[in-house]
Amino acid sequence: MTDVKVSPPCAAAAAIFPCRCSNTSAGVVTLSCDGVTEASVATRALQAEGYGANPLGAFHLRYGTVAAVAADFFGERSFEEVLLHHNRLDAVEALSLEAMKDDLVTLNLNNNRLTQLLLTQLVY
């Protein structure tokens, strides 16, 4: 018998707008909040109902003006890839990546204004 994969669902487009969600037949879900100016927009999209089980494939928050990632930013949502590059991030609060400690494979923080390293969050 062939094992059939079913793509996990995305949250409703209206609930996460202006963010976008896509999934592939391989089951990779990507939530993209590129270009947003306030972290609350991405937080609302992350907390929306309707996604598949953790971990999701990727979260993109690129080319925006978000300045900080709060400790509860991701909530219990976990991703294998998190791209936070080309923003104005000067702080990523402790424990913001806690839910992802077993799932996170790629983290990109390039081209931000970070003043403190996140190594204590990422090394267990």
CSV table of C-alpha atoms in Angstrom, one decimal:
chain,number,residue,atom,x,y,z
A,1,MET,CA,0.0,0.0,0.0
A,2,THR,CA,1.3,3.5,-0.9
A,3,ASP,CA,1.6,6.0,1.9
A,4,VAL,CA,-0.2,9.1,0.8
A,5,LYS,CA,0.9,12.5,2.2
A,6,VAL,CA,-1.8,15.2,2.7
A,7,SER,CA,-0.8,18.9,2.8
A,8,PRO,CA,-1.5,20.5,6.1
A,9,PRO,CA,-3.9,23.3,5.9
A,10,CYS,CA,-3.3,27.0,6.1
A,11,ALA,CA,-5.2,29.5,8.2
A,12,ALA,CA,-7.9,31.4,6.4
A,13,ALA,CA,-6.5,34.2,4.1
A,14,ALA,CA,-8.7,36.8,5.7
A,15,ALA,CA,-7.5,35.9,9.2
A,16,ILE,CA,-3.8,36.4,8.4
A,17,PHE,CA,-3.9,39.2,5.8
A,18,PRO,CA,-1.5,40.8,4.8
A,19,CYS,CA,0.5,37.7,5.5
A,20,ARG,CA,0.2,34.8,3.2
A,21,CYS,CA,0.2,31.0,3.7
A,22,SER,CA,1.0,28.4,1.2
A,23,ASN,CA,1.6,24.6,1.3
A,24,THR,CA,2.9,22.1,-1.1
A,25,SER,CA,1.9,18.5,-1.9
A,26,ALA,CA,4.9,17.4,0.1
A,27,GLY,CA,3.4,18.9,3.2
A,28,VAL,CA,5.6,22.0,3.6
A,29,VAL,CA,3.6,25.0,5.0
A,30,THR,CA,5.1,28.5,4.6
A,31,LEU,CA,3.8,31.5,6.4
A,32,SER,CA,5.1,34.7,4.9
A,33,CYS,CA,4.7,38.1,6.5
A,34,ASP,CA,7.2,40.0,4.3
A,35,GLY,CA,7.1,43.7,4.4
A,36,VAL,CA,5.1,44.2,7.5
A,37,THR,CA,5.8,47.2,9.7
A,38,GLU,CA,4.5,46.0,13.0
A,39,ALA,CA,5.2,42.8,14.9
A,40,SER,CA,1.5,42.6,15.9
A,41,VAL,CA,0.5,41.9,12.3
A,42,ALA,CA,2.8,38.8,12.2
A,43,THR,CA,1.7,37.8,15.7
A,44,ARG,CA,-2.0,37.8,14.7
A,45,ALA,CA,-1.1,35.6,11.7
A,46,LEU,CA,0.9,33.2,13.9
A,47,GLN,CA,-1.9,32.8,16.3
A,48,ALA,CA,-4.6,32.2,13.8
A,49,GLU,CA,-6.4,28.8,13.8
A,50,GLY,CA,-6.3,26.4,10.9
A,51,TYR,CA,-2.7,25.4,10.5
A,52,GLY,CA,-1.5,21.8,10.6
A,53,ALA,CA,0.4,20.4,13.5
A,54,ASN,CA,3.9,21.6,14.5
A,55,PRO,CA,6.4,21.9,13.1
A,56,LEU,CA,5.4,23.9,10.0
A,57,GLY,CA,7.9,24.4,7.2
A,58,ALA,CA,8.9,28.0,7.2
A,59,PHE,CA,8.1,31.5,8.6
A,60,HIS,CA,9.3,34.6,6.6
A,61,LEU,CA,9.4,38.1,8.1
A,62,ARG,CA,11.7,39.9,5.6
A,63,TYR,CA,12.1,43.3,4.2
A,64,GLY,CA,10.0,45.1,6.8
A,65,THR,CA,10.5,47.5,9.7
A,66,VAL,CA,9.8,45.2,12.7
A,67,ALA,CA,12.2,46.3,15.6
A,68,ALA,CA,11.7,43.5,18.1
A,69,VAL,CA,10.6,39.9,18.5
A,70,ALA,CA,8.9,39.5,21.9
A,71,ALA,CA,9.2,36.3,24.0
A,72,ASP,CA,5.6,35.3,23.1
A,73,PHE,CA,5.9,36.3,19.4
A,74,PHE,CA,5.7,32.7,18.1
A,75,GLY,CA,3.6,31.3,20.9
A,76,GLU,CA,3.6,27.5,20.6
A,77,ARG,CA,4.0,27.7,16.8
A,78,SER,CA,7.2,25.9,15.6
A,79,PHE,CA,9.0,26.0,12.3
A,80,GLU,CA,11.9,24.3,10.7
A,81,GLU,CA,13.0,27.5,8.9
A,82,VAL,CA,12.7,31.1,10.2
A,83,LEU,CA,13.9,33.9,8.0
A,84,LEU,CA,13.9,37.3,9.8
A,85,HIS,CA,16.4,39.1,7.6
A,86,HIS,CA,16.4,42.7,6.3
A,87,ASN,CA,14.3,44.2,9.1
A,88,ARG,CA,15.2,46.7,11.9
A,89,LEU,CA,15.4,44.1,14.6
A,90,ASP,CA,17.5,45.3,17.5
A,91,ALA,CA,16.1,42.7,20.0
A,92,VAL,CA,15.0,39.1,19.9
A,93,GLU,CA,13.8,38.4,23.5
A,94,ALA,CA,14.9,35.4,25.4
A,95,LEU,CA,12.8,32.3,24.9
A,96,SER,CA,11.1,33.6,21.7
A,97,LEU,CA,12.5,30.5,19.9
A,98,GLU,CA,11.8,28.1,22.8
A,99,ALA,CA,9.0,26.2,21.1
A,100,MET,CA,11.3,25.5,18.2
A,101,LYS,CA,14.3,24.2,20.0
A,102,ASP,CA,13.8,20.6,18.6
A,103,ASP,CA,12.6,21.6,15.1
A,104,LEU,CA,14.5,24.7,14.0
A,105,VAL,CA,17.1,23.9,11.2
A,106,THR,CA,17.6,27.3,9.6
A,107,LEU,CA,17.5,30.8,11.2
A,108,ASN,CA,18.5,33.8,9.2
A,109,LEU,CA,18.9,37.2,11.1
A,110,ASN,CA,21.1,38.9,8.5
A,111,ASN,CA,20.8,42.6,7.9
A,112,ASN,CA,19.2,43.7,11.2
A,113,ARG,CA,20.4,45.8,14.1
A,114,LEU,CA,20.9,43.2,16.7
A,115,THR,CA,23.0,44.1,19.7
A,116,GLN,CA,23.0,40.7,21.5
A,117,LEU,CA,23.6,37.3,20.2
A,118,LEU,CA,21.0,34.5,20.5
A,119,LEU,CA,23.4,31.7,21.2
A,120,THR,CA,22.1,31.0,24.7
A,121,GLN,CA,18.6,30.4,23.2
A,122,LEU,CA,19.8,28.1,20.5
A,123,VAL,CA,22.4,25.9,22.3
A,124,TYR,CA,21.0,23.2,24.6
